[in-house]
Amino acid sequence: MAHHLRRQIREAVASAVTGLTTTGSRVFQSRLYPLAETDLPCLLLRTQSESSESVSLPAPRLLQRTLRLHVTAVARAVDDLDDTLDLICQEVEAALAMPCAALGGVAKLITLSGTEIDLRGESEQPIGQADMAFDVVYMAAENAPDVAY
């Protein structure tokens, strides 16, 4: 049995954003531990919520699911922190704007639904985050959440 499609989507997104110019290989999925200085700048990926609706009858029904996936850019800089975060967002948005084939065929559509930016100056160097929320639409039978339709 393959992994749940949510995990497959996270892994496909991680693959699509690994190697970007600014963040390189510093891409972490579902990370809960503090970041070290050597981890920055980086991307943090997590799935937050999912809604679904039935699009077929009879059972087992086909469900259209919309997954809320967050890609959070984290950077530390003395000058132009907001510019650095904007650059990372630009790179991520371009990488995920490719056809969904870039996500290994597991998703039908991925759309940026919003971005929230947070800048903090409590440490020696300001640290900031840009949290990009993406809606990822995919289809799966209710009895096979590991197989994309």
Coordinates of N, CA, C and O in Angstrom, one line a residue:
M1 N 0.8 -1.2 0.0 CA 0.0 0.0 0.0 C 0.9 1.2 0.0 O 1.8 1.3 0.8
A2 N 0.6 2.2 -0.9 CA 1.3 3.4 -0.9 C 0.9 4.3 0.2 O -0.1 4.1 0.9
H3 N 1.6 5.4 0.4 CA 1.3 6.4 1.5 C 0.1 7.2 1.1 O -0.3 7.3 -0.1
H4 N -0.6 7.7 2.1 CA -1.8 8.6 1.9 C -1.4 9.7 0.9 O -0.2 10.1 0.9
L5 N -2.3 10.1 0.1 CA -2.0 11.1 -0.9 C -1.6 12.4 -0.3 O -0.8 13.2 -0.9
R6 N -2.0 12.8 0.9 CA -1.5 14.0 1.5 C 0.0 13.9 1.7 O 0.7 14.9 1.4
R7 N 0.5 12.8 2.1 CA 2.0 12.6 2.2 C 2.6 12.7 0.8 O 3.7 13.3 0.7
Q8 N 2.0 12.0 -0.1 CA 2.6 12.0 -1.5 C 2.7 13.5 -2.0 O 3.6 13.8 -2.7
I9 N 1.6 14.3 -1.7 CA 1.6 15.7 -2.2 C 2.7 16.5 -1.5 O 3.5 17.2 -2.1
R10 N 2.8 16.3 -0.1 CA 3.9 17.0 0.6 C 5.3 16.7 0.0 O 6.1 17.5 -0.2
E11 N 5.5 15.4 -0.2 CA 6.8 15.0 -0.8 C 7.0 15.5 -2.2 O 8.1 15.9 -2.5
A12 N 6.0 15.5 -3.0 CA 6.1 16.1 -4.3 C 6.4 17.6 -4.3 O 7.2 18.1 -5.1
V13 N 5.7 18.3 -3.4 CA 6.0 19.7 -3.3 C 7.4 19.9 -2.8 O 8.1 20.8 -3.3
A14 N 7.8 19.2 -1.8 CA 9.2 19.3 -1.3 C 10.2 19.1 -2.4 O 11.2 19.8 -2.5
S15 N 10.0 18.1 -3.2 CA 10.9 17.8 -4.4 C 10.9 19.0 -5.3 O 11.9 19.4 -5.8
A16 N 9.7 19.6 -5.6 CA 9.6 20.7 -6.5 C 10.3 22.0 -6.1 O 10.8 22.8 -6.9
V17 N 10.4 22.2 -4.7 CA 11.0 23.4 -4.2 C 12.4 23.2 -3.7 O 13.0 24.1 -3.2
T18 N 12.9 22.0 -3.7 CA 14.3 21.7 -3.3 C 15.2 22.1 -4.5 O 14.9 21.8 -5.6
G19 N 16.2 22.8 -4.1 CA 17.2 23.3 -5.1 C 16.9 24.7 -5.6 O 17.6 25.1 -6.6
L20 N 16.0 25.4 -5.0 CA 15.8 26.8 -5.5 C 17.0 27.6 -5.1 O 17.7 27.3 -4.2
T21 N 17.2 28.7 -5.8 CA 18.4 29.5 -5.7 C 18.7 30.0 -4.2 O 19.8 29.8 -3.7
T22 N 17.6 30.5 -3.6 CA 17.9 31.1 -2.3 C 17.9 30.1 -1.1 O 18.7 30.2 -0.2
T23 N 17.0 29.1 -1.2 CA 16.9 28.2 0.0 C 17.6 26.8 -0.3 O 17.8 26.1 0.7
G24 N 18.0 26.5 -1.5 CA 18.8 25.3 -1.8 C 18.1 24.1 -1.3 O 16.9 23.8 -1.6
S25 N 18.8 23.3 -0.6 CA 18.3 22.0 -0.1 C 17.7 22.1 1.3 O 17.3 21.1 1.9
R26 N 17.6 23.3 1.8 CA 17.1 23.5 3.2 C 15.5 23.6 3.1 O 14.9 24.6 3.2
V27 N 14.9 22.4 2.9 CA 13.5 22.2 2.8 C 13.1 21.1 3.9 O 13.6 20.0 3.8
F28 N 12.2 21.5 4.8 CA 11.9 20.6 5.9 C 10.4 20.4 5.9 O 9.6 21.3 5.9
Q29 N 10.0 19.1 6.0 CA 8.6 18.7 6.1 C 8.2 18.5 7.5 O 8.8 17.8 8.2
S30 N 7.1 19.2 7.9 CA 6.5 18.9 9.2 C 7.5 19.1 10.4 O 7.4 18.4 11.3
R31 N 8.4 20.0 10.3 CA 9.4 20.2 11.3 C 8.8 20.9 12.5 O 8.2 21.9 12.4
L32 N 9.1 20.3 13.7 CA 8.7 20.9 14.9 C 9.8 21.5 15.8 O 9.5 22.2 16.7
Y33 N 11.0 21.2 15.5 CA 12.1 21.6 16.3 C 12.7 22.9 15.9 O 12.5 23.3 14.7
P34 N 13.3 23.7 16.8 CA 13.9 25.0 16.4 C 14.9 24.9 15.3 O 15.6 23.9 15.1
L35 N 14.9 26.0 14.5 CA 15.9 26.0 13.4 C 17.2 26.6 13.9 O 17.3 27.5 14.7
A36 N 18.3 26.0 13.4 CA 19.6 26.5 13.7 C 20.0 27.6 12.6 O 19.4 27.7 11.6
E37 N 21.0 28.4 13.0 CA 21.5 29.5 12.0 C 21.8 28.9 10.7 O 21.6 29.5 9.6
T38 N 22.4 27.7 10.7 CA 22.8 27.0 9.4 C 21.7 26.5 8.6 O 21.9 26.1 7.5
D39 N 20.5 26.5 9.2 CA 19.3 26.0 8.5 C 18.7 27.2 7.6 O 17.7 26.9 6.8
L40 N 19.1 28.4 7.8 CA 18.5 29.5 7.2 C 19.3 30.1 6.0 O 20.5 30.0 6.0
P41 N 18.6 30.6 5.0 CA 17.1 30.6 4.8 C 16.6 29.2 4.5 O 17.3 28.4 3.9
C42 N 15.3 29.0 4.8 CA 14.8 27.6 4.5 C 13.3 27.7 4.2 O 12.7 28.8 4.3
L43 N 12.8 26.6 3.8 CA 11.3 26.4 3.6 C 10.8 25.3 4.5 O 11.5 24.3 4.7
L44 N 9.7 25.6 5.2 CA 9.0 24.6 6.0 C 7.7 24.2 5.3 O 6.9 25.1 4.9
L45 N 7.4 22.9 5.2 CA 6.2 22.5 4.6 C 5.3 21.8 5.6 O 5.8 21.0 6.4
R46 N 4.0 22.1 5.6 CA 3.1 21.3 6.4 C 1.7 21.4 5.8 O 1.4 22.3 5.1
T47 N 0.9 20.4 6.1 CA -0.5 20.4 5.7 C -1.3 20.7 6.9 O -1.0 20.2 8.0
Q48 N -2.3 21.5 6.7 CA -3.0 22.0 7.9 C -4.5 21.5 8.0 O -4.9 21.1 9.0
S49 N -5.1 21.5 6.8 CA -6.5 21.0 6.9 C -6.9 20.5 5.5 O -6.2 20.7 4.5
E50 N -8.1 19.8 5.4 CA -8.5 19.3 4.2 C -10.0 19.2 4.2 O -10.6 18.9 5.2
S51 N -10.7 19.6 3.1 CA -12.1 19.4 2.9 C -12.3 18.4 1.8 O -11.5 18.2 0.9
S52 N -13.5 17.8 1.8 CA -13.8 16.9 0.7 C -15.3 16.9 0.4 O -16.1 17.2 1.3
E53 N -15.6 16.5 -0.8 CA -17.0 16.3 -1.2 C -17.1 15.2 -2.2 O -16.2 14.9 -3.0
S54 N -18.2 14.5 -2.1 CA -18.4 13.4 -3.0 C -18.8 13.9 -4.4 O -19.6 14.8 -4.6
V55 N -18.2 13.2 -5.4 CA -18.5 13.6 -6.8 C -19.0 12.4 -7.6 O -19.1 12.5 -8.8
S56 N -19.3 11.3 -6.9 CA -19.9 10.2 -7.6 C -20.7 9.3 -6.7 O -20.6 9.4 -5.5
L57 N -21.5 8.5 -7.3 CA -22.4 7.5 -6.5 C -22.2 6.3 -7.3 O -22.0 6.3 -8.5
P58 N -22.5 5.1 -6.9 CA -22.6 4.6 -5.5 C -21.3 4.4 -4.8 O -20.2 4.7 -5.4
A59 N -21.3 3.8 -3.7 CA -20.1 3.6 -2.9 C -19.3 2.5 -3.6 O -19.8 1.6 -4.2
P60 N -18.0 2.5 -3.5 CA -17.2 3.6 -2.9 C -17.2 4.8 -3.8 O -16.9 4.8 -5.0
R61 N -17.5 5.9 -3.1 CA -17.6 7.2 -3.8 C -16.2 7.8 -4.2 O -15.3 7.6 -3.4
L62 N -16.2 8.6 -5.2 CA -15.0 9.3 -5.5 C -15.1 10.7 -4.8 O -16.1 11.3 -4.9
L63 N -14.1 11.1 -4.1 CA -14.0 12.3 -3.3 C -13.1 13.3 -4.0 O -12.0 13.0 -4.3
Q64 N -13.6 14.5 -4.1 CA -12.7 15.6 -4.5 C -12.2 16.3 -3.2 O -13.1 16.7 -2.5
R65 N -10.9 16.3 -3.0 CA -10.4 16.8 -1.8 C -9.6 18.1 -2.1 O -8.9 18.2 -3.1
T66 N -9.7 19.0 -1.1 CA -8.9 20.3 -1.2 C -8.1 20.4 0.0 O -8.6 20.5 1.1
L67 N -6.8 20.2 -0.2 CA -5.8 20.2 0.9 C -5.2 21.6 1.1 O -4.8 22.2 0.1
R68 N -5.2 22.1 2.3 CA -4.5 23.4 2.6 C -3.0 23.1 3.0 O -2.8 22.5 4.0
L69 N -2.1 23.4 2.1 CA -0.7 23.1 2.3 C 0.0 24.5 2.5 O -0.2 25.4 1.8
H70 N 0.8 24.5 3.5 CA 1.6 25.8 3.8 C 3.1 25.6 3.5 O 3.7 24.5 3.9
V71 N 3.6 26.5 2.8 CA 5.0 26.6 2.5 C 5.5 27.9 3.2 O 5.1 29.0 2.8
T72 N 6.3 27.7 4.2 CA 6.8 28.9 5.0 C 8.2 29.2 4.7 O 9.1 28.3 5.0
A73 N 8.5 30.4 4.2 CA 9.9 30.8 4.0 C 10.4 31.4 5.3 O 9.7 32.3 5.9
V74 N 11.5 31.1 5.8 CA 12.1 31.6 7.0 C 13.5 32.2 6.6 O 14.3 31.4 6.0
A75 N 13.8 33.4 7.0 CA 15.1 34.0 6.7 C 15.5 34.9 7.8 O 14.7 35.4 8.6
R76 N 16.8 35.2 7.8 CA 17.4 36.1 8.8 C 18.3 37.1 8.0 O 19.0 36.7 7.2
A77 N 18.1 38.4 8.3 CA 18.9 39.4 7.6 C 19.0 40.7 8.3 O 18.1 41.0 9.1
V78 N 20.0 41.4 8.1 CA 20.1 42.7 8.7 C 19.4 43.8 7.9 O 18.7 44.6 8.4
D79 N 19.6 43.7 6.6 CA 19.0 44.6 5.7 C 18.0 43.9 4.7 O 18.3 42.8 4.3
D80 N 17.0 44.6 4.3 CA 16.1 44.1 3.3 C 15.5 42.7 3.5 O 15.4 41.9 2.6
L81 N 15.1 42.4 4.7 CA 14.5 41.2 5.1 C 13.3 40.9 4.3 O 13.1 39.8 3.8
D82 N 12.5 41.9 4.1 CA 11.2 41.8 3.3 C 11.6 41.4 1.9 O 10.9 40.6 1.2
D83 N 12.6 42.0 1.3 CA 13.0 41.7 0.0 C 13.5 40.3 -0.2 O 13.2 39.6 -1.2
T84 N 14.2 39.8 0.8 CA 14.7 38.4 0.8 C 13.5 37.4 0.9 O 13.4 36.5 0.1
L85 N 12.5 37.7 1.7 CA 11.3 36.9 1.8 C 10.5 36.9 0.5 O 10.0 35.9 0.0
D86 N 10.4 38.1 -0.1 CA 9.7 38.3 -1.4 C 10.4 37.4 -2.5 O 9.7 36.8 -3.3
L87 N 11.7 37.4 -2.5 CA 12.5 36.6 -3.5 C 12.2 35.2 -3.3 O 12.0 34.4 -4.3
I88 N 12.2 34.7 -2.0 CA 11.9 33.3 -1.8 C 10.5 32.9 -2.2 O 10.3 31.9 -2.9
C89 N 9.6 33.8 -1.9 CA 8.2 33.6 -2.4 C 8.1 33.5 -3.9 O 7.4 32.6 -4.4
Q90 N 8.8 34.4 -4.6 CA 8.8 34.4 -6.0 C 9.3 33.0 -6.6 O 8.7 32.5 -7.5
E91 N 10.4 32.5 -6.0 CA 11.0 31.3 -6.4 C 10.0 30.1 -6.2 O 9.8 29.2 -7.0
V92 N 9.3 30.1 -5.0 CA 8.4 29.0 -4.7 C 7.2 29.1 -5.6 O 6.8 28.1 -6.1
E93 N 6.6 30.3 -5.7 CA 5.4 30.4 -6.6 C 5.7 30.0 -8.0 O 4.9 29.3 -8.6
A94 N 6.9 30.3 -8.5 CA 7.2 29.9 -9.9 C 7.4 28.4 -10.0 O 6.9 27.7 -10.9
A95 N 8.0 27.8 -9.0 CA 8.2 26.3 -9.0 C 6.9 25.6 -8.9 O 6.8 24.5 -9.5
L96 N 6.0 26.1 -8.1 CA 4.7 25.4 -8.0 C 3.6 25.8 -9.0 O 2.6 25.2 -9.0
A97 N 4.0 26.7 -9.9 CA 3.1 27.1 -10.9 C 3.2 26.2 -12.1 O 2.4 26.3 -13.1
M98 N 4.1 25.3 -12.1 CA 4.3 24.4 -13.2 C 3.1 23.5 -13.3 O 2.3 23.4 -12.3
P99 N 2.9 22.8 -14.4 CA 1.7 21.9 -14.5 C 1.8 20.9 -13.3 O 2.9 20.6 -12.8
C100 N 0.6 20.4 -12.9 CA 0.6 19.5 -11.8 C 1.4 18.2 -12.0 O 1.6 17.5 -11.1
A101 N 1.8 18.0 -13.3 CA 2.6 16.8 -13.5 C 3.9 16.9 -12.7 O 4.5 15.9 -12.3
A102 N 4.3 18.2 -12.3 CA 5.5 18.4 -11.5 C 5.2 17.8 -10.1 O 6.2 17.6 -9.4
L103 N 4.0 17.6 -9.7 CA 3.7 17.0 -8.4 C 3.4 15.5 -8.6 O 2.7 14.9 -7.8
G104 N 4.0 14.9 -9.5 CA 4.0 13.5 -9.7 C 2.6 13.0 -10.1 O 2.3 11.8 -9.9
G105 N 1.8 13.8 -10.6 CA 0.4 13.4 -11.1 C -0.5 13.1 -9.9 O -1.6 12.6 -10.2
V106 N -0.2 13.5 -8.7 CA -1.1 13.2 -7.6 C -2.2 14.3 -7.4 O -3.1 14.1 -6.7
A107 N -1.9 15.5 -8.0 CA -2.9 16.6 -7.8 C -3.4 17.1 -9.1 O -2.8 16.9 -10.1
K108 N -4.6 17.6 -9.1 CA -5.3 18.2 -10.3 C -5.0 19.6 -10.4 O -4.9 20.1 -11.5
L109 N -4.8 20.3 -9.3 CA -4.6 21.8 -9.3 C -4.0 22.2 -8.0 O -4.2 21.7 -6.9
I110 N -3.1 23.2 -8.1 CA -2.5 23.9 -7.0 C -2.6 25.4 -7.2 O -2.2 25.9 -8.2
T111 N -3.1 26.1 -6.2 CA -3.4 27.5 -6.3 C -2.9 28.2 -5.0 O -3.3 27.8 -3.9
L112 N -2.1 29.3 -5.2 CA -1.8 30.1 -4.0 C -3.0 30.8 -3.5 O -3.7 31.5 -4.3
S113 N -3.4 30.6 -2.3 CA -4.6 31.3 -1.8 C -4.3 32.5 -0.9 O -5.2 33.3 -0.6
G114 N -3.1 32.6 -0.5 CA -2.7 33.8 0.3 C -1.3 33.7 0.9 O -0.8 32.6 1.0
T115 N -0.8 34.8 1.4 CA 0.5 34.9 2.0 C 0.4 35.8 3.2 O -0.1 36.9 3.1
E116 N 1.0 35.4 4.3 CA 1.1 36.2 5.5 C 2.6 36.4 5.8 O 3.3 35.4 5.9
I117 N 3.0 37.6 6.1 CA 4.4 37.9 6.3 C 4.5 38.4 7.8 O 3.7 39.3 8.2
D118 N 5.5 37.9 8.5 CA 5.8 38.3 9.9 C 7.3 38.6 10.0 O 8.1 37.7 9.8
L119 N 7.6 39.8 10.4 CA 9.0 40.3 10.7 C 9.2 40.5 12.1 O 8.4 41.1 12.8
R120 N 10.3 40.0 12.7 CA 10.6 40.1 14.1 C 12.0 40.6 14.3 O 12.9 40.2 13.7
G121 N 12.2 41.6 15.3 CA 13.5 42.1 15.5 C 14.0 41.9 16.9 O 14.7 42.7 17.4
E122 N 13.6 40.8 17.6 CA 14.0 40.5 18.9 C 15.4 40.1 19.1 O 16.0 40.1 20.2
S123 N 16.0 39.5 18.0 CA 17.4 39.0 18.2 C 18.3 39.9 17.5 O 18.0 41.0 17.0
E124 N 19.6 39.5 17.5 CA 20.7 40.4 16.9 C 20.4 40.7 15.4 O 20.6 41.8 15.0
Q125 N 19.9 39.7 14.7 CA 19.5 39.9 13.3 C 18.0 39.7 13.2 O 17.5 38.7 13.8
P126 N 17.3 40.5 12.5 CA 15.9 40.3 12.4 C 15.6 39.0 11.7 O 16.4 38.6 10.8
I127 N 14.5 38.3 12.1 CA 14.1 37.1 11.4 C 12.7 37.3 10.9 O 11.9 38.1 11.5
G128 N 12.4 36.7 9.8 CA 11.1 36.9 9.2 C 10.6 35.6 8.6 O 11.4 34.7 8.3
Q129 N 9.3 35.6 8.4 CA 8.6 34.4 7.8 C 7.6 34.9 6.8 O 6.9 35.9 7.0
A130 N 7.5 34.2 5.7 CA 6.4 34.4 4.8 C 5.7 33.1 4.6 O 6.3 32.1 4.1
D131 N 4.5 33.0 5.1 CA 3.7 31.8 5.1 C 2.8 31.8 3.9 O 1.8 32.6 3.9
M132 N 3.1 31.0 2.9 CA 2.3 30.9 1.7 C 1.3 29.7 1.8 O 1.7 28.6 2.1
A133 N 0.0 30.0 1.7 CA -1.0 28.9 1.8 C -1.4 28.5 0.4 O -1.8 29.4 -0.4
F134 N -1.4 27.2 0.1 CA -1.8 26.7 -1.2 C -2.9 25.8 -1.1 O -2.9 25.0 -0.1
D135 N -3.9 25.9 -2.0 CA -5.0 24.9 -2.0 C -4.6 23.9 -3.1 O -4.4 24.3 -4.2
V136 N -4.6 22.6 -2.7 CA -4.2 21.6 -3.6 C -5.4 20.7 -3.8 O -5.9 20.1 -2.8
V137 N -5.9 20.6 -5.0 CA -7.1 19.8 -5.3 C -6.7 18.4 -5.8 O -5.8 18.4 -6.8
Y138 N -7.2 17.4 -5.3 CA -6.9 16.0 -5.8 C -8.1 15.1 -5.6 O -9.1 15.5 -4.9
M139 N -8.1 14.0 -6.3 CA -9.3 13.1 -6.3 C -8.8 11.7 -5.8 O -7.7 11.3 -6.2
A140 N -9.7 11.1 -5.0 CA -9.4 9.7 -4.5 C -10.7 9.0 -4.1 O -11.6 9.7 -3.7
A141 N -10.7 7.7 -4.3 CA -11.9 7.0 -3.9 C -11.9 7.0 -2.3 O -10.8 6.9 -1.7
E142 N -13.0 6.9 -1.7 CA -13.1 7.0 -0.3 C -12.5 5.8 0.4 O -12.0 5.8 1.5
N143 N -12.4 4.7 -0.4 CA -11.7 3.5 0.2 C -10.3 3.3 -0.3 O -9.7 2.2 0.0
A144 N -9.7 4.3 -1.0 CA -8.4 4.2 -1.5 C -7.7 5.6 -1.4 O -7.4 6.2 -2.4
P145 N -7.5 6.1 -0.2 CA -6.9 7.4 -0.1 C -5.4 7.5 -0.5 O -4.8 8.6 -0.4
D146 N -4.9 6.4 -1.0 CA -3.5 6.4 -1.4 C -3.3 6.4 -2.9 O -2.2 6.4 -3.5
V147 N -4.5 6.4 -3.7 CA -4.4 6.3 -5.1 C -5.1 7.5 -5.7 O -6.3 7.8 -5.5
A148 N -4.4 8.3 -6.6 CA -4.9 9.5 -7.2 C -5.8 9.1 -8.4 O -5.4 8.2 -9.2
Y149 N -6.9 9.8 -8.6 CA -7.7 9.7 -9.8 C -7.5 10.9 -10.7 O -7.3 12.0 -10.3

